[in-house]
Amino acid sequence: MSWTVMGSLGAVSARERAMRTLHDDQAGALYTYVLRLLNGDRHKAEDIVQEALLRCWRTQDLTGGQPLRPWLFRVARNLVIDEYRTRKTRPQEVNGNTWLEDLLTRPDDVDWLLSSILLKEAFKELSAHHREALYETYFSGRSMREAGEILGVPSGTVKSRVHHAVRALRLAMGVDGGAGDEAGRRVHHLTAV
């Protein structure tokens, strides 16, 4: 962090010397305090500290000898609260380029339609045992135990078949299976419907 010295280097009046001393003594601690309140936003923290020191210079008796630290910290805290409230009442500011990125990355009905067609084709490639296991668990909403009773196999076998069937579907659709993967969510959504 780089602080610029307030006032001139040759501060001559007692008020100017007092402000320089106040800045030197309190600015670092005040900045650290405000930075914590703002969750690490350095630019806003610098603005808040500057505004608090400016208000101190305008309104307080700097040469009176009274401690100004509590007043400064309270003013900085109030400025942080005011900034937060102002931000919450205004509409969210948007970067000029984000709308295009959002538009291009947002899935639409065409994506869902293409995914469902791919899923249907991939579903046809599964073995009969895998299709039955998926049908009984995902589409019918049965537990592994219930599906096992209906299919006449142990629940562990149903679980294994479902696992391998979903893996085969992911491979057929070109999904790597990573968490947070949009295509993976589509496979899961489409198989869960």
JSON list of C-alpha atoms in Angstrom, two decimals, residues 61-133:
[
{"chain": "A", "resi": 61, "resn": "ASP", "atom": "CA", "xyz": [-10.01, 20.08, 16.54]},
{"chain": "A", "resi": 62, "resn": "LEU", "atom": "CA", "xyz": [-6.67, 18.54, 15.64]},
{"chain": "A", "resi": 63, "resn": "THR", "atom": "CA", "xyz": [-4.62, 20.61, 18.06]},
{"chain": "A", "resi": 64, "resn": "GLY", "atom": "CA", "xyz": [-6.81, 20.04, 21.12]},
{"chain": "A", "resi": 65, "resn": "GLY", "atom": "CA", "xyz": [-4.96, 16.96, 22.30]},
{"chain": "A", "resi": 66, "resn": "GLN", "atom": "CA", "xyz": [-8.06, 14.73, 22.51]},
{"chain": "A", "resi": 67, "resn": "PRO", "atom": "CA", "xyz": [-7.77, 11.20, 21.11]},
{"chain": "A", "resi": 68, "resn": "LEU", "atom": "CA", "xyz": [-9.21, 11.07, 17.60]},
{"chain": "A", "resi": 69, "resn": "ARG", "atom": "CA", "xyz": [-8.70, 7.35, 16.96]},
{"chain": "A", "resi": 70, "resn": "PRO", "atom": "CA", "xyz": [-12.15, 6.23, 18.24]},
{"chain": "A", "resi": 71, "resn": "TRP", "atom": "CA", "xyz": [-13.85, 8.98, 16.25]},
{"chain": "A", "resi": 72, "resn": "LEU", "atom": "CA", "xyz": [-11.91, 8.08, 13.08]},
{"chain": "A", "resi": 73, "resn": "PHE", "atom": "CA", "xyz": [-12.71, 4.36, 13.35]},
{"chain": "A", "resi": 74, "resn": "ARG", "atom": "CA", "xyz": [-16.41, 5.06, 13.98]},
{"chain": "A", "resi": 75, "resn": "VAL", "atom": "CA", "xyz": [-16.58, 7.39, 10.97]},
{"chain": "A", "resi": 76, "resn": "ALA", "atom": "CA", "xyz": [-14.82, 4.81, 8.78]},
{"chain": "A", "resi": 77, "resn": "ARG", "atom": "CA", "xyz": [-17.22, 2.08, 9.94]},
{"chain": "A", "resi": 78, "resn": "ASN", "atom": "CA", "xyz": [-20.19, 4.33, 9.20]},
{"chain": "A", "resi": 79, "resn": "LEU", "atom": "CA", "xyz": [-18.79, 5.10, 5.74]},
{"chain": "A", "resi": 80, "resn": "VAL", "atom": "CA", "xyz": [-18.48, 1.36, 5.03]},
{"chain": "A", "resi": 81, "resn": "ILE", "atom": "CA", "xyz": [-22.08, 0.83, 6.13]},
{"chain": "A", "resi": 82, "resn": "ASP", "atom": "CA", "xyz": [-23.28, 3.75, 4.00]},
{"chain": "A", "resi": 83, "resn": "GLU", "atom": "CA", "xyz": [-21.38, 2.42, 0.98]},
{"chain": "A", "resi": 84, "resn": "TYR", "atom": "CA", "xyz": [-22.92, -1.02, 1.49]},
{"chain": "A", "resi": 85, "resn": "ARG", "atom": "CA", "xyz": [-26.44, 0.39, 1.77]},
{"chain": "A", "resi": 86, "resn": "THR", "atom": "CA", "xyz": [-25.94, 2.56, -1.31]},
{"chain": "A", "resi": 87, "resn": "ARG", "atom": "CA", "xyz": [-24.71, -0.42, -3.30]},
{"chain": "A", "resi": 88, "resn": "LYS", "atom": "CA", "xyz": [-27.75, -2.49, -2.24]},
{"chain": "A", "resi": 89, "resn": "THR", "atom": "CA", "xyz": [-30.25, 0.20, -3.27]},
{"chain": "A", "resi": 90, "resn": "ARG", "atom": "CA", "xyz": [-28.74, 0.80, -6.71]},
{"chain": "A", "resi": 91, "resn": "PRO", "atom": "CA", "xyz": [-29.08, -1.65, -9.56]},
{"chain": "A", "resi": 92, "resn": "GLN", "atom": "CA", "xyz": [-26.04, -3.86, -9.98]},
{"chain": "A", "resi": 93, "resn": "GLU", "atom": "CA", "xyz": [-23.41, -2.34, -12.23]},
{"chain": "A", "resi": 94, "resn": "VAL", "atom": "CA", "xyz": [-22.55, -4.45, -15.22]},
{"chain": "A", "resi": 95, "resn": "ASN", "atom": "CA", "xyz": [-19.35, -4.64, -17.18]},
{"chain": "A", "resi": 96, "resn": "GLY", "atom": "CA", "xyz": [-19.92, -3.67, -20.80]},
{"chain": "A", "resi": 97, "resn": "ASN", "atom": "CA", "xyz": [-18.79, -7.08, -22.07]},
{"chain": "A", "resi": 98, "resn": "THR", "atom": "CA", "xyz": [-20.50, -9.43, -19.61]},
{"chain": "A", "resi": 99, "resn": "TRP", "atom": "CA", "xyz": [-23.92, -9.34, -21.28]},
{"chain": "A", "resi": 100, "resn": "LEU", "atom": "CA", "xyz": [-22.48, -10.92, -24.42]},
{"chain": "A", "resi": 101, "resn": "GLU", "atom": "CA", "xyz": [-20.66, -13.63, -22.44]},
{"chain": "A", "resi": 102, "resn": "ASP", "atom": "CA", "xyz": [-23.82, -14.35, -20.45]},
{"chain": "A", "resi": 103, "resn": "LEU", "atom": "CA", "xyz": [-25.86, -14.54, -23.63]},
{"chain": "A", "resi": 104, "resn": "LEU", "atom": "CA", "xyz": [-23.43, -16.94, -25.25]},
{"chain": "A", "resi": 105, "resn": "THR", "atom": "CA", "xyz": [-23.03, -19.23, -22.23]},
{"chain": "A", "resi": 106, "resn": "ARG", "atom": "CA", "xyz": [-26.67, -19.38, -21.14]},
{"chain": "A", "resi": 107, "resn": "PRO", "atom": "CA", "xyz": [-28.27, -22.66, -22.19]},
{"chain": "A", "resi": 108, "resn": "ASP", "atom": "CA", "xyz": [-31.43, -22.24, -24.21]},
{"chain": "A", "resi": 109, "resn": "ASP", "atom": "CA", "xyz": [-34.15, -24.53, -25.53]},
{"chain": "A", "resi": 110, "resn": "VAL", "atom": "CA", "xyz": [-32.10, -25.47, -28.58]},
{"chain": "A", "resi": 111, "resn": "ASP", "atom": "CA", "xyz": [-29.30, -26.77, -26.31]},
{"chain": "A", "resi": 112, "resn": "TRP", "atom": "CA", "xyz": [-31.79, -28.83, -24.34]},
{"chain": "A", "resi": 113, "resn": "LEU", "atom": "CA", "xyz": [-33.36, -30.18, -27.52]},
{"chain": "A", "resi": 114, "resn": "LEU", "atom": "CA", "xyz": [-30.01, -31.20, -28.98]},
{"chain": "A", "resi": 115, "resn": "SER", "atom": "CA", "xyz": [-28.97, -32.75, -25.68]},
{"chain": "A", "resi": 116, "resn": "SER", "atom": "CA", "xyz": [-32.18, -34.74, -25.47]},
{"chain": "A", "resi": 117, "resn": "ILE", "atom": "CA", "xyz": [-31.72, -36.02, -29.04]},
{"chain": "A", "resi": 118, "resn": "LEU", "atom": "CA", "xyz": [-28.14, -37.04, -28.22]},
{"chain": "A", "resi": 119, "resn": "LEU", "atom": "CA", "xyz": [-29.33, -38.68, -25.02]},
{"chain": "A", "resi": 120, "resn": "LYS", "atom": "CA", "xyz": [-32.04, -40.60, -26.85]},
{"chain": "A", "resi": 121, "resn": "GLU", "atom": "CA", "xyz": [-29.50, -41.94, -29.33]},
{"chain": "A", "resi": 122, "resn": "ALA", "atom": "CA", "xyz": [-27.06, -42.80, -26.57]},
{"chain": "A", "resi": 123, "resn": "PHE", "atom": "CA", "xyz": [-29.84, -44.49, -24.59]},
{"chain": "A", "resi": 124, "resn": "LYS", "atom": "CA", "xyz": [-30.50, -46.80, -27.57]},
{"chain": "A", "resi": 125, "resn": "GLU", "atom": "CA", "xyz": [-26.86, -47.94, -27.46]},
{"chain": "A", "resi": 126, "resn": "LEU", "atom": "CA", "xyz": [-27.14, -49.20, -23.86]},
{"chain": "A", "resi": 127, "resn": "SER", "atom": "CA", "xyz": [-27.68, -52.88, -23.08]},
{"chain": "A", "resi": 128, "resn": "ALA", "atom": "CA", "xyz": [-31.15, -53.99, -22.04]},
{"chain": "A", "resi": 129, "resn": "HIS", "atom": "CA", "xyz": [-30.00, -54.50, -18.43]},
{"chain": "A", "resi": 130, "resn": "HIS", "atom": "CA", "xyz": [-28.61, -50.98, -18.23]},
{"chain": "A", "resi": 131, "resn": "ARG", "atom": "CA", "xyz": [-31.74, -49.44, -19.78]},
{"chain": "A", "resi": 132, "resn": "GLU", "atom": "CA", "xyz": [-33.97, -51.34, -17.32]},
{"chain": "A", "resi": 133, "resn": "ALA", "atom": "CA", "xyz": [-31.88, -50.23, -14.34]}
]
